[in-house]
Short mmCIF file of C-alpha atoms in Angstrom, two decimals:
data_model
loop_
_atom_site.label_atom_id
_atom_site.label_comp_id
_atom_site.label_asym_id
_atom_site.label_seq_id
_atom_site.Cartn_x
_atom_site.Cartn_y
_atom_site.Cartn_z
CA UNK A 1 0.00 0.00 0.00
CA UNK A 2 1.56 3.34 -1.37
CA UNK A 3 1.47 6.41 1.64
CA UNK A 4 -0.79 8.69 -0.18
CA UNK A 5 -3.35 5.96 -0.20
CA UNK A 6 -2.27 5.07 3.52
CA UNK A 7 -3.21 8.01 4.85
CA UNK A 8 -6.64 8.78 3.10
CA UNK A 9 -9.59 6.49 4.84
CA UNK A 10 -10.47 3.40 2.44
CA UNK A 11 -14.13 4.74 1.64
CA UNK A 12 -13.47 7.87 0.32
CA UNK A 13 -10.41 6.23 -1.73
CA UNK A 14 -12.91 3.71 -2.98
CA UNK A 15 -14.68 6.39 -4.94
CA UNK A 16 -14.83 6.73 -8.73
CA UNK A 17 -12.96 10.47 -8.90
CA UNK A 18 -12.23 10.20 -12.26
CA UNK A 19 -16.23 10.68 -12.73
CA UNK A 20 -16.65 12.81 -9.82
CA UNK A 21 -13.63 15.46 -10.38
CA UNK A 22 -15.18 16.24 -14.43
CA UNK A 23 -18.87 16.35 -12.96
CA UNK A 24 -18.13 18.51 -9.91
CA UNK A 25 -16.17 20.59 -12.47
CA UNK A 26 -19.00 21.16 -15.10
CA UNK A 27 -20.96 21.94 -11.63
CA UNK A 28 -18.98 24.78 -10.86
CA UNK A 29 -18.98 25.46 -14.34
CA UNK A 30 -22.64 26.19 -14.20
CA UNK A 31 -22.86 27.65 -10.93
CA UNK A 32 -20.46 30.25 -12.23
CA UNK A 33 -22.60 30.98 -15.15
CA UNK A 34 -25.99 31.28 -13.19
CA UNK A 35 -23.75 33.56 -10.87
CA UNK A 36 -22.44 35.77 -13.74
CA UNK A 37 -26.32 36.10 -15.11
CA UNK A 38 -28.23 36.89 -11.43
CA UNK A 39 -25.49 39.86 -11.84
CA UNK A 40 -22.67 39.03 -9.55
CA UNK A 41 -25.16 37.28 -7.14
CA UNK A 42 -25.75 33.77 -5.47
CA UNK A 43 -29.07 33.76 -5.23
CA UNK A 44 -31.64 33.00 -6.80
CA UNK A 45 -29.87 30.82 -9.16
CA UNK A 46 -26.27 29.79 -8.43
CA UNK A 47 -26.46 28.56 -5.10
CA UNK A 48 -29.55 26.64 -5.28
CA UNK A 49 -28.26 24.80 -8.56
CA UNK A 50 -24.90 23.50 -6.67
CA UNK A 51 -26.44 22.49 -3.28
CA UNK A 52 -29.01 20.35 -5.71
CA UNK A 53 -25.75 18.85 -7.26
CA UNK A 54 -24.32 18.26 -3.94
CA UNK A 55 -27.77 16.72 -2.64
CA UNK A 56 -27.69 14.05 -5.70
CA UNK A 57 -23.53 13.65 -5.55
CA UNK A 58 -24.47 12.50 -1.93
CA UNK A 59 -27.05 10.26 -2.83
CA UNK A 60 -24.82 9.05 -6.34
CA UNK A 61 -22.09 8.16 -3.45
CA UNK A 62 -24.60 6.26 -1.18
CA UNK A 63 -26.10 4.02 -4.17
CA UNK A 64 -22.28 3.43 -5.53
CA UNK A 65 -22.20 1.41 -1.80
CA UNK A 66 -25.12 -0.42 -2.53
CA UNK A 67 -24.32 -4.68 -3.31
CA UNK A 68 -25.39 -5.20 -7.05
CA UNK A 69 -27.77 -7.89 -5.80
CA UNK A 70 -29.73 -5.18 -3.86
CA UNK A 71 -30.93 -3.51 -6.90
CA UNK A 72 -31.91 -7.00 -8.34
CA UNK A 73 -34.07 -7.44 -5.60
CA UNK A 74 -36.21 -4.32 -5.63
CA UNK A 75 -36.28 -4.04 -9.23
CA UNK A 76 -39.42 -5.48 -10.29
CA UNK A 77 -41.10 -4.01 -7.04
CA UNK A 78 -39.88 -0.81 -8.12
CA UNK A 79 -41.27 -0.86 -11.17
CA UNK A 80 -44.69 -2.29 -9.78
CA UNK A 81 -45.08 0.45 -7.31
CA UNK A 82 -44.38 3.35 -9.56
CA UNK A 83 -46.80 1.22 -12.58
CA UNK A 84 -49.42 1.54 -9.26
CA UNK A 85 -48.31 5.37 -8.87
CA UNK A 86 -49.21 6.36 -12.25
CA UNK A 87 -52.60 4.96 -12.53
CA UNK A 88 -53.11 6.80 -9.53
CA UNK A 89 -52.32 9.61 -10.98
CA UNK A 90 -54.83 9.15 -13.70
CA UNK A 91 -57.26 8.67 -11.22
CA UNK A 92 -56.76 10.91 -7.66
CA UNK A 93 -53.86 13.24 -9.43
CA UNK A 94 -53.41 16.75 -8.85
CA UNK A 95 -53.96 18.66 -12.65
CA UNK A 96 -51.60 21.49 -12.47
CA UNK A 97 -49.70 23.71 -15.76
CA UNK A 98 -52.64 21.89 -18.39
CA UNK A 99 -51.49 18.09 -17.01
CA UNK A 100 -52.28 15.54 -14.52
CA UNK A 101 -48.92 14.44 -13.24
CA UNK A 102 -48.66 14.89 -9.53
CA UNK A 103 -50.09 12.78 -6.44
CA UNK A 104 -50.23 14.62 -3.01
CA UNK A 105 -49.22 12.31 -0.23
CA UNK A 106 -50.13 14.91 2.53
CA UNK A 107 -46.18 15.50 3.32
CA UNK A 108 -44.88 15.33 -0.21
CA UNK A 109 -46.55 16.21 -3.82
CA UNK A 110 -44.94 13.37 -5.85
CA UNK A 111 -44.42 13.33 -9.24
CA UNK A 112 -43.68 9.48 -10.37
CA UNK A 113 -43.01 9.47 -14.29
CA UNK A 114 -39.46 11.16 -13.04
CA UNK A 115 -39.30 8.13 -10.83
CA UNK A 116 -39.96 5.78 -13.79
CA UNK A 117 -36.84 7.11 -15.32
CA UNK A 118 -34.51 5.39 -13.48
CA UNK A 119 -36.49 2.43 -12.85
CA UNK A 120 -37.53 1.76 -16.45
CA UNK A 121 -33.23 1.36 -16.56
CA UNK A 122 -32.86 -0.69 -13.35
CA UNK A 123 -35.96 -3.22 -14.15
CA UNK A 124 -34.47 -3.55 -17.80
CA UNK A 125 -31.41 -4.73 -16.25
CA UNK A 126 -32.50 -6.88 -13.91
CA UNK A 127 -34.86 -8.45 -17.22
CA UNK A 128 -31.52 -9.20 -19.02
CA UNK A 129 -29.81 -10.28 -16.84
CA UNK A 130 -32.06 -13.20 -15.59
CA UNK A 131 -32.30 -14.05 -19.31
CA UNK A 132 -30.88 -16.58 -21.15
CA UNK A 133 -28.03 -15.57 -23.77
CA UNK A 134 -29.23 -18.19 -26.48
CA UNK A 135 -32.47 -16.22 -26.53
CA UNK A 136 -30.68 -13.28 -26.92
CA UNK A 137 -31.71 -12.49 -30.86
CA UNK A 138 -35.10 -13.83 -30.68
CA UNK A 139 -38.78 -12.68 -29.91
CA UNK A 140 -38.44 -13.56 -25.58
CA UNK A 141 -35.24 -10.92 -25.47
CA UNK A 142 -37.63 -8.08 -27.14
CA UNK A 143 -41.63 -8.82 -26.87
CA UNK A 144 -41.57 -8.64 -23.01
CA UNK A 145 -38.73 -5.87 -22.57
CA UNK A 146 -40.81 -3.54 -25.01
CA UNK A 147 -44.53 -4.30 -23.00
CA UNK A 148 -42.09 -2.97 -19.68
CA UNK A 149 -41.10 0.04 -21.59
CA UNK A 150 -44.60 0.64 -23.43
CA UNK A 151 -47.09 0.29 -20.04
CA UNK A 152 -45.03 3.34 -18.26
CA UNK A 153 -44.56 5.50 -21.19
CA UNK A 154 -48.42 5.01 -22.30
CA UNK A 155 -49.71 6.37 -18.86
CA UNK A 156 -47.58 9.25 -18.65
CA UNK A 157 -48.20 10.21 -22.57
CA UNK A 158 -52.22 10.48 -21.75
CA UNK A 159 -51.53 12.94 -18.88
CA UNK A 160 -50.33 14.44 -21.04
CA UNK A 161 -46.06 14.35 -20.63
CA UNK A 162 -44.80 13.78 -24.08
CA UNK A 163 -41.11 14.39 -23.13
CA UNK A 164 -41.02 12.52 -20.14
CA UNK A 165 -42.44 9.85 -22.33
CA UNK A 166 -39.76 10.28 -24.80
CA UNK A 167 -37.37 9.98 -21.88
CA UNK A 168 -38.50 6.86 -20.15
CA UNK A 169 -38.30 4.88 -23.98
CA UNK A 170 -34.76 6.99 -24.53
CA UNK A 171 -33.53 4.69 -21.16
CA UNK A 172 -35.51 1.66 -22.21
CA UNK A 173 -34.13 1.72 -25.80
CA UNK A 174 -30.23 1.90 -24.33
CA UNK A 175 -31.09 -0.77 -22.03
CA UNK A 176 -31.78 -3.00 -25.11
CA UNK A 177 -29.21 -1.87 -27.39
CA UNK A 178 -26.91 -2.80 -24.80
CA UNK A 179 -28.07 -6.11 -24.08
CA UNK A 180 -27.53 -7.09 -27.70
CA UNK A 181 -30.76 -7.17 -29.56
CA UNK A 182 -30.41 -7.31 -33.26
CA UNK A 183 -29.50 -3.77 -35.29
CA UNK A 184 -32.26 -4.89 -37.80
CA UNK A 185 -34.58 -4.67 -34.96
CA UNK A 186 -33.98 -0.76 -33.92
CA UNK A 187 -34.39 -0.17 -37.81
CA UNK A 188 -37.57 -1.44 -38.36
CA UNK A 189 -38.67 0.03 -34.56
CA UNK A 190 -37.13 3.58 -35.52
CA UNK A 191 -39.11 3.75 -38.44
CA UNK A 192 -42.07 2.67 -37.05
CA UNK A 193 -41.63 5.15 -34.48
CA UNK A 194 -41.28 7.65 -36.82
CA UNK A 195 -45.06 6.99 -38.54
CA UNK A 196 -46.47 6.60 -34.81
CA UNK A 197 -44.94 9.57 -33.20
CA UNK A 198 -47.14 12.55 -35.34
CA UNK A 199 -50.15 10.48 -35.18
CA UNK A 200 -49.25 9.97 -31.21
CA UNK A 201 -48.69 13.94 -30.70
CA UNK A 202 -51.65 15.25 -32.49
CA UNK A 203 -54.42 12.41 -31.37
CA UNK A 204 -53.16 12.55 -27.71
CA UNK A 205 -52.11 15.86 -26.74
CA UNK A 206 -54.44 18.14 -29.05
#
């Protein structure tokens, strides 16, 4: 064990600087650029945008400590609460800005498509990795990963969220590149979404 590393505490060497030093950086970055346009001033902007970045960083650094096989384990609960969520928000939700996206818990107003974001990522995961490799290139790799990614996204499109939408199928979409599925495949599904998407925007939303 070299000194440097002998005198700084195992945790906090643990860490993955060579992500945190660049995203702290851009941080500052933008905290310095809020700062310039409020005029020379902290507030309203500057401060509030890096003790938000600090906030997440903290929570980034508690979920790096997390075992791997925690996330399996609430993955599909995860994504069966916040499925739960949004049809509650379709039914008891608070309309607010020309949409119905919020649920008020009493001690919280909760917004749960931005949950779904993540969770659309971890449950995709946790779907490829239980399966099979042989199966990798055929219908069972696709069919059931789309109907996880498709259920979400449908809810929060009627409430009307288009981006948010677009957001949860952006992680979705990664998920399953990255798990292997056919190039042929994202063709076909890129063009289809292509026809879908105008006919989605102006049937839905107008």
């Amino acid at each position: 064990m070299s000194f440097g590393r002998s005198i700084i505490p195992e945790p906090l060497a643990r860490q993955p600087w060579g992500v945190l030093l660049p995203l702290t950086a851009l941080a500052l970055f933008g905290a310095t650029v809020l700062y310039s346009a409020a005029g020379g001033s902290l507030r309203p902007w500057a401060a509030m945008h890096f003790l938000r970045f600090l906030a997440f960083l903290a929570m980034a650094m508690m979920l790096a400590r997390v075992r791997r096989d925690r996330f399996k384990q609430v993955a599909y609960p995860l994504y069966g609460g916040l499925m739960v969520l949004l049809v509650l928000v379709e039914a008891i939700g608070r309309i607010g800005g020309g949409s119905q996206r919020w649920l008020n818990l009493g001690f919280i107003t909760l917004q749960p498509s931005e949950l779904m974001k993540p969770a659309i990522v971890l449950v995709l995961a946790r779907f490829y990795d239980a399966l099979p490799p042989a199966v990798t290139g055929s219908w069972r790799a696709l069919v059931p990963a789309l109907a996880l990614m498709a259920l979400p996204a449908a809810l929060v499109i009627i409430q009307p969220d288009l981006g948010t939408a677009l957001a949860i199928c952006f992680g979705a979409i990664v998920v399953i590149f990255l798990a292997g599925i056919p190039l042929r495949w994202f063709i076909g599904a890129g063009l289809a979404a292509g026809i879908a998407a105008p006919i989605a925007f102006f049937a839905l939303l107008h």
